[in-house]
């Protein structure tokens, strides 16, 4: 691993801008917070900017209030793209960003290696796992709240230790993070049992759209995008619906669809027989992992669904 290169960059620069993908998930927030802690502990000048806000359920994480959603109008020496395959996934135009160095830290296999330094580990369960390794292998001691963030990042990117990226190494790391102060039951409760009444009611409404296709091997749930605001729920509260679409015994691919009049986003999940990352990559801008991926088709929902079903069917065989 190229830790010395990363360490050199950190040593020789003072200002850092960290950014991750649109609709940030647990791993993107947590890996940003872990790196933020390390850089600020070295008295660096660090800004975390994401296009979209931190979902409420991650507000319990230390320093999550430091993440801003207004693009800072200033220059940085180092720009870190973290837990995102490329700058397009950031959702904002990073092309004019004046940073002399770009560092990429990620685990998506469709990573575009846009950095001057690319730390891309496609076998890592989460970007938080990569940061755990960085701290471990460089003997960097961190406080309990950083152990909490690393644990929460791995917890969420393994779908609560259910995806095939959960292995004995990952569980050993998590045991160590628990020893270092991550309170597993509390973190679970904060992330998975913290819905507002409006959020749970919206989830119930989404459940009612459940449909099965192709001998019950594919399932879908769907929601008009504007429903989140109308219902009084927050965006993060509809996350994870695609995991639920996968819970039927015969289903190989589950999808959660969010649509407006002209475009349709698919959040895809697979039990392993179908590589949904490959399916998503057929659509421009789409991508992800074998068992969890996503893409947006610029068509109204019914046409987009038809196209997606064809793509999945091809892989189902
Ligand atoms: P989720 O379904 O939880 O939003 O995302 C699952 C995985 O697919 C994550 O790794 C996420 O970054 C990726 N993903 C979701 N939507 C898209 C998309 O539209 N484009 C790309 N390239 N990746 C996506
Ligand atoms: Mn991730």
Short mmCIF file of C-alpha atoms and ligand atoms in Angstrom, two decimals:
data_model
loop_
_atom_site.label_atom_id
_atom_site.label_comp_id
_atom_site.label_asym_id
_atom_site.label_seq_id
_atom_site.Cartn_x
_atom_site.Cartn_y
_atom_site.Cartn_z
CA UNK A 1 0.00 0.00 0.00
CA UNK A 2 1.05 3.54 -0.74
CA UNK A 3 0.66 4.99 2.74
CA UNK A 4 4.00 6.77 2.56
CA UNK A 5 2.78 8.67 -0.52
CA UNK A 6 -0.37 9.69 1.33
CA UNK A 7 1.64 10.61 4.41
CA UNK A 8 3.98 12.74 2.28
CA UNK A 9 1.08 14.60 0.73
CA UNK A 10 -0.41 15.24 4.16
CA UNK A 11 2.93 16.35 5.57
CA UNK A 12 3.72 18.74 2.73
CA UNK A 13 0.36 20.47 2.43
CA UNK A 14 -1.84 22.51 4.71
CA UNK A 15 -5.31 22.86 3.18
CA UNK A 16 -7.61 19.97 2.22
CA UNK A 17 -11.05 19.80 0.63
CA UNK A 18 -12.90 16.50 1.13
CA UNK A 19 -15.93 15.58 -0.96
CA UNK A 20 -18.02 12.46 -1.55
CA UNK A 21 -20.90 11.30 -3.72
CA UNK A 22 -24.41 12.74 -4.06
CA UNK A 23 -26.93 11.42 -1.54
CA UNK A 24 -24.12 10.53 0.85
CA UNK A 25 -24.51 7.22 2.66
CA UNK A 26 -23.08 5.98 5.94
CA UNK A 27 -19.71 5.03 4.51
CA UNK A 28 -19.17 8.29 2.66
CA UNK A 29 -19.99 10.37 5.78
CA UNK A 30 -17.99 8.12 8.11
CA UNK A 31 -14.87 7.85 5.97
CA UNK A 32 -14.90 11.64 5.56
CA UNK A 33 -15.20 12.13 9.32
CA UNK A 34 -12.36 9.69 10.03
CA UNK A 35 -10.02 11.45 7.60
CA UNK A 36 -11.20 14.84 8.90
CA UNK A 37 -10.26 13.79 12.42
CA UNK A 38 -6.78 12.71 11.34
CA UNK A 39 -6.06 15.84 9.31
CA UNK A 40 -7.37 18.24 11.97
CA UNK A 41 -5.39 16.38 14.65
CA UNK A 42 -2.35 17.43 12.61
CA UNK A 43 -3.61 21.05 12.66
CA UNK A 44 -4.47 21.01 8.97
CA UNK A 45 -7.05 23.33 7.47
CA UNK A 46 -9.85 20.96 6.37
CA UNK A 47 -13.26 21.49 4.79
CA UNK A 48 -15.75 18.71 4.06
CA UNK A 49 -18.16 19.73 1.33
CA UNK A 50 -20.87 17.46 -0.09
CA UNK A 51 -23.54 18.49 -2.50
CA UNK A 52 -26.28 16.87 -0.38
CA UNK A 53 -26.81 17.15 3.38
CA UNK A 54 -25.96 14.53 5.98
CA UNK A 55 -29.08 12.37 6.52
CA UNK A 56 -30.55 12.93 10.02
CA UNK A 57 -29.74 9.40 11.15
CA UNK A 58 -26.02 10.17 10.91
CA UNK A 59 -26.20 13.36 12.97
CA UNK A 60 -25.13 11.44 16.08
CA UNK A 61 -21.65 11.07 14.59
CA UNK A 62 -19.05 13.35 16.11
CA UNK A 63 -18.30 16.37 13.88
CA UNK A 64 -21.06 15.50 11.39
CA UNK A 65 -22.18 19.13 11.86
CA UNK A 66 -18.88 20.22 10.31
CA UNK A 67 -19.91 18.86 6.90
CA UNK A 68 -21.09 21.76 4.75
CA UNK A 69 -23.31 21.90 1.66
CA UNK A 70 -22.26 25.29 0.35
CA UNK A 71 -19.29 25.14 -1.97
CA UNK A 72 -16.44 27.11 -0.41
CA UNK A 73 -15.21 29.88 -2.72
CA UNK A 74 -11.53 29.44 -2.09
CA UNK A 75 -8.59 27.33 -3.17
CA UNK A 76 -7.18 24.23 -1.48
CA UNK A 77 -3.85 22.52 -1.89
CA UNK A 78 -5.30 19.02 -1.84
CA UNK A 79 -8.67 17.81 -3.05
CA UNK A 80 -9.68 14.39 -1.70
CA UNK A 81 -12.40 12.48 -3.54
CA UNK A 82 -13.54 9.91 -1.04
CA UNK A 83 -15.93 6.94 -1.44
CA UNK A 84 -16.82 8.02 -4.99
CA UNK A 85 -15.74 6.49 -8.31
CA UNK A 86 -15.09 9.83 -10.03
CA UNK A 87 -15.76 13.55 -9.90
CA UNK A 88 -19.03 13.16 -11.79
CA UNK A 89 -20.46 11.21 -8.86
CA UNK A 90 -19.86 14.21 -6.61
CA UNK A 91 -22.83 15.92 -8.24
CA UNK A 92 -21.07 19.30 -8.48
CA UNK A 93 -18.65 20.66 -11.03
CA UNK A 94 -15.22 19.98 -9.59
CA UNK A 95 -13.40 20.64 -12.87
CA UNK A 96 -12.53 24.27 -12.06
CA UNK A 97 -11.42 23.41 -8.56
CA UNK A 98 -8.01 24.84 -7.90
CA UNK A 99 -6.18 22.17 -5.99
CA UNK A 100 -2.66 21.28 -7.00
CA UNK A 101 -3.14 17.67 -5.95
CA UNK A 102 -6.03 15.24 -6.17
CA UNK A 103 -6.18 12.19 -3.91
CA UNK A 104 -8.75 9.45 -4.45
CA UNK A 105 -9.67 7.05 -1.63
CA UNK A 106 -12.35 4.60 -2.68
CA UNK A 107 -13.52 0.98 -3.00
CA UNK A 108 -15.77 1.12 -6.08
CA UNK A 109 -14.54 -1.14 -8.86
CA UNK A 110 -15.65 1.34 -11.55
CA UNK A 111 -13.27 3.94 -10.12
CA UNK A 112 -11.81 6.23 -12.80
CA UNK A 113 -8.44 6.77 -11.07
CA UNK A 114 -8.64 10.54 -11.46
CA UNK A 115 -6.20 11.28 -8.66
CA UNK A 116 -2.50 12.07 -8.60
CA UNK A 117 -2.62 9.45 -5.86
CA UNK A 118 -5.27 6.74 -6.11
CA UNK A 119 -5.91 4.52 -3.11
CA UNK A 120 -8.54 2.27 -4.59
CA UNK A 121 -9.17 -1.09 -2.91
CA UNK A 122 -12.03 -2.77 -4.67
CA UNK A 123 -12.02 -5.68 -2.26
CA UNK A 124 -12.52 -3.48 0.77
CA UNK A 125 -16.02 -3.72 2.23
CA UNK A 126 -16.10 0.05 2.72
CA UNK A 127 -13.93 3.13 2.33
CA UNK A 128 -14.02 3.23 6.13
CA UNK A 129 -12.20 -0.12 6.08
CA UNK A 130 -9.42 1.46 3.99
CA UNK A 131 -9.05 4.24 6.57
CA UNK A 132 -9.01 1.67 9.36
CA UNK A 133 -6.09 -0.01 7.57
CA UNK A 134 -4.32 3.30 7.08
CA UNK A 135 -4.54 4.09 10.79
CA UNK A 136 -3.61 0.53 11.76
CA UNK A 137 -0.63 0.15 9.46
CA UNK A 138 0.70 3.61 10.30
CA UNK A 139 0.17 3.07 14.07
CA UNK A 140 -2.16 6.05 14.34
CA UNK A 141 -4.16 6.01 17.57
CA UNK A 142 -7.65 7.44 17.34
CA UNK A 143 -10.30 8.40 19.88
CA UNK A 144 -13.47 6.29 20.50
CA UNK A 145 -15.60 8.56 18.30
CA UNK A 146 -13.41 7.76 15.30
CA UNK A 147 -13.74 4.03 16.06
CA UNK A 148 -17.49 4.68 16.09
CA UNK A 149 -17.38 6.35 12.66
CA UNK A 150 -15.26 3.55 11.12
CA UNK A 151 -17.59 0.92 12.56
CA UNK A 152 -20.69 2.77 11.32
CA UNK A 153 -19.20 3.07 7.82
CA UNK A 154 -18.53 -0.66 7.63
CA UNK A 155 -21.89 -1.51 9.21
CA UNK A 156 -23.80 0.46 6.59
CA UNK A 157 -21.77 -0.60 3.54
CA UNK A 158 -22.19 -4.27 4.45
CA UNK A 159 -25.94 -3.69 4.82
CA UNK A 160 -25.68 -4.52 8.53
CA UNK A 161 -23.22 -7.40 7.90
CA UNK A 162 -25.48 -9.10 5.36
CA UNK A 163 -23.81 -8.54 1.97
CA UNK A 164 -21.15 -10.86 0.58
CA UNK A 165 -18.50 -8.24 1.43
CA UNK A 166 -18.93 -9.35 5.07
CA UNK A 167 -16.08 -11.73 5.90
CA UNK A 168 -13.98 -12.80 8.85
CA UNK A 169 -11.52 -9.94 8.30
CA UNK A 170 -14.32 -7.38 8.36
CA UNK A 171 -15.77 -8.89 11.53
CA UNK A 172 -12.36 -8.89 13.20
CA UNK A 173 -11.91 -5.22 12.34
CA UNK A 174 -15.32 -4.49 13.80
CA UNK A 175 -14.46 -6.39 17.00
CA UNK A 176 -11.36 -4.22 17.31
CA UNK A 177 -13.37 -1.05 16.68
CA UNK A 178 -15.78 -2.16 19.38
CA UNK A 179 -12.84 -2.58 21.77
CA UNK A 180 -11.70 0.91 20.81
CA UNK A 181 -15.01 2.41 21.85
CA UNK A 182 -17.62 1.83 19.12
CA UNK A 183 -20.87 0.97 20.91
CA UNK A 184 -22.44 -1.53 18.49
CA UNK A 185 -26.00 -1.57 19.83
CA UNK A 186 -26.15 2.20 20.17
CA UNK A 187 -24.84 2.72 16.63
CA UNK A 188 -27.34 0.18 15.28
CA UNK A 189 -30.19 1.94 17.07
CA UNK A 190 -29.15 5.39 15.84
CA UNK A 191 -28.96 4.26 12.22
CA UNK A 192 -31.68 1.65 11.85
CA UNK A 193 -34.23 2.41 14.58
CA UNK A 194 -34.52 6.16 14.43
CA UNK A 195 -37.34 6.83 11.97
CA UNK A 196 -39.74 9.70 12.43
CA UNK A 197 -43.46 8.81 12.33
CA UNK A 198 -43.67 10.50 8.89
CA UNK A 199 -40.65 8.51 7.71
CA UNK A 200 -42.08 5.17 8.78
CA UNK A 201 -45.47 6.02 7.27
CA UNK A 202 -43.74 6.86 4.01
CA UNK A 203 -41.90 3.52 4.13
CA UNK A 204 -45.23 1.74 4.66
CA UNK A 205 -46.57 3.54 1.60
CA UNK A 206 -43.55 2.48 -0.43
CA UNK A 207 -43.98 -1.14 0.75
CA UNK A 208 -47.50 -1.04 -0.70
CA UNK A 209 -46.01 -0.59 -4.21
CA UNK A 210 -44.19 -3.95 -4.02
CA UNK A 211 -44.31 -5.86 -7.29
CA UNK A 212 -42.80 -9.12 -8.51
CA UNK A 213 -41.65 -10.02 -12.02
CA UNK A 214 -40.21 -13.03 -13.89
CA UNK A 215 -41.36 -15.88 -11.65
CA UNK A 216 -40.80 -13.79 -8.53
CA UNK A 217 -37.07 -13.52 -9.20
CA UNK A 218 -37.13 -9.73 -9.49
CA UNK A 219 -38.95 -7.33 -7.20
CA UNK A 220 -39.47 -3.60 -7.10
CA UNK A 221 -40.80 -0.85 -4.92
CA UNK A 222 -41.18 2.70 -6.14
CA UNK A 223 -41.78 6.27 -5.12
CA UNK A 224 -42.27 9.61 -6.79
CA UNK A 225 -39.31 11.76 -5.68
CA UNK A 226 -41.47 14.68 -4.54
CA UNK A 227 -43.25 12.43 -2.04
CA UNK A 228 -40.39 12.72 0.46
CA UNK A 229 -40.90 16.44 1.00
CA UNK A 230 -44.68 16.20 0.80
CA UNK A 231 -44.77 13.51 3.47
CA UNK A 232 -42.61 15.44 5.93
CA UNK A 233 -40.03 12.63 6.01
CA UNK A 234 -36.38 13.28 5.27
CA UNK A 235 -34.40 11.87 2.38
CA UNK A 236 -32.37 9.42 4.44
CA UNK A 237 -35.54 7.73 5.67
CA UNK A 238 -36.23 6.04 2.34
CA UNK A 239 -32.71 4.62 2.15
CA UNK A 240 -32.55 0.85 2.49
CA UNK A 241 -35.85 0.15 0.74
CA UNK A 242 -33.92 -1.74 -1.93
CA UNK A 243 -32.53 -4.07 0.76
CA UNK A 244 -36.10 -4.82 1.78
CA UNK A 245 -37.12 -5.56 -1.81
CA UNK A 246 -34.55 -8.36 -1.70
CA UNK A 247 -35.91 -10.14 1.36
CA UNK A 248 -38.39 -12.39 -0.49
CA UNK A 249 -37.10 -15.97 -0.73
CA UNK A 250 -37.04 -16.36 -4.52
CA UNK A 251 -35.94 -12.85 -5.40
CA UNK A 252 -32.47 -12.52 -6.95
CA UNK A 253 -32.62 -8.81 -7.73
CA UNK A 254 -34.52 -6.18 -5.74
CA UNK A 255 -34.89 -2.59 -6.81
CA UNK A 256 -36.07 0.62 -5.29
CA UNK A 257 -37.13 3.16 -7.88
CA UNK A 258 -37.32 6.92 -7.38
CA UNK A 259 -38.79 8.88 -10.25
CA UNK A 260 -39.89 12.28 -11.48
CA UNK A 261 -41.63 13.09 -14.78
CA UNK A 262 -38.58 12.61 -16.96
CA UNK A 263 -36.02 10.48 -15.15
CA UNK A 264 -35.91 7.35 -13.03
CA UNK A 265 -33.25 6.30 -10.52
CA UNK A 266 -32.74 2.63 -9.71
CA UNK A 267 -31.19 1.48 -6.46
CA UNK A 268 -30.33 -2.16 -7.17
CA UNK A 269 -29.58 -5.08 -4.85
CA UNK A 270 -28.62 -8.65 -5.63
CA UNK A 271 -28.19 -11.83 -3.62
CA UNK A 272 -25.14 -12.63 -5.75
CA UNK A 273 -26.36 -14.54 -8.81
CA UNK A 274 -26.70 -11.33 -10.80
CA UNK A 275 -23.96 -8.70 -10.89
CA UNK A 276 -26.05 -5.54 -10.53
CA UNK A 277 -22.93 -3.36 -10.83
CA UNK A 278 -22.56 -4.70 -14.35
CA UNK A 279 -26.25 -4.05 -15.06
CA UNK A 280 -26.01 -0.46 -13.76
CA UNK A 281 -22.87 0.25 -15.75
CA UNK A 282 -24.71 -0.31 -19.02
CA UNK A 283 -26.49 2.98 -18.29
CA UNK A 284 -24.26 6.08 -18.64
CA UNK A 285 -23.33 7.36 -15.18
CA UNK A 286 -24.43 4.12 -13.51
CA UNK A 287 -22.24 1.86 -11.41
CA UNK A 288 -21.61 0.28 -8.03
CA UNK A 289 -20.75 -3.10 -6.55
CA UNK A 290 -21.76 -6.68 -7.42
CA UNK A 291 -24.57 -6.75 -4.86
CA UNK A 292 -25.43 -3.03 -4.53
CA UNK A 293 -25.47 -0.57 -7.41
CA UNK A 294 -27.47 2.21 -8.99
CA UNK A 295 -28.17 4.22 -12.13
CA UNK A 296 -30.48 6.84 -13.56
CA UNK A 297 -32.36 6.28 -16.81
CA UNK A 298 -33.58 9.47 -18.47
CA UNK A 299 -37.04 8.15 -19.24
CA UNK A 300 -40.40 8.21 -17.42
CA UNK A 301 -40.80 5.42 -14.88
CA UNK A 302 -42.76 2.84 -16.88
CA UNK A 303 -40.41 2.96 -19.89
CA UNK A 304 -37.34 3.02 -17.67
CA UNK A 305 -38.61 0.02 -15.68
CA UNK A 306 -39.17 -1.93 -18.88
CA UNK A 307 -35.62 -1.24 -19.97
CA UNK A 308 -34.19 -2.18 -16.56
CA UNK A 309 -36.16 -5.43 -16.45
CA UNK A 310 -34.71 -6.36 -19.86
CA UNK A 311 -31.19 -5.65 -18.65
CA UNK A 312 -31.63 -7.71 -15.49
CA UNK A 313 -33.29 -10.56 -17.37
CA UNK A 314 -30.30 -10.80 -19.68
CA UNK A 315 -28.06 -11.37 -16.65
CA UNK A 316 -30.52 -13.69 -14.89
CA UNK A 317 -30.36 -16.15 -17.77
P1 LIG B 1 -27.59 2.89 -2.98
O1 LIG B 1 -28.52 1.98 -3.69
O2 LIG B 1 -27.39 2.48 -1.55
O3 LIG B 1 -27.90 4.33 -3.15
O4 LIG B 1 -26.16 2.69 -3.69
C1 LIG B 1 -25.55 1.43 -3.77
C2 LIG B 1 -24.19 1.57 -4.42
O5 LIG B 1 -24.35 1.97 -5.78
C3 LIG B 1 -23.30 2.65 -3.77
O6 LIG B 1 -21.97 2.18 -3.82
C4 LIG B 1 -23.50 3.85 -4.66
O7 LIG B 1 -22.36 4.67 -4.65
C5 LIG B 1 -23.73 3.21 -6.03
N1 LIG B 1 -24.67 4.01 -6.84
C6 LIG B 1 -25.96 4.31 -6.55
N2 LIG B 1 -26.51 5.05 -7.52
C7 LIG B 1 -25.54 5.25 -8.45
C8 LIG B 1 -25.49 5.95 -9.71
O8 LIG B 1 -26.46 6.54 -10.18
N3 LIG B 1 -24.29 5.91 -10.37
C9 LIG B 1 -23.19 5.24 -9.89
N4 LIG B 1 -22.05 5.27 -10.61
N5 LIG B 1 -23.21 4.57 -8.72
C10 LIG B 1 -24.37 4.57 -8.01
MN1 LIG B 2 -18.72 2.98 0.32
#
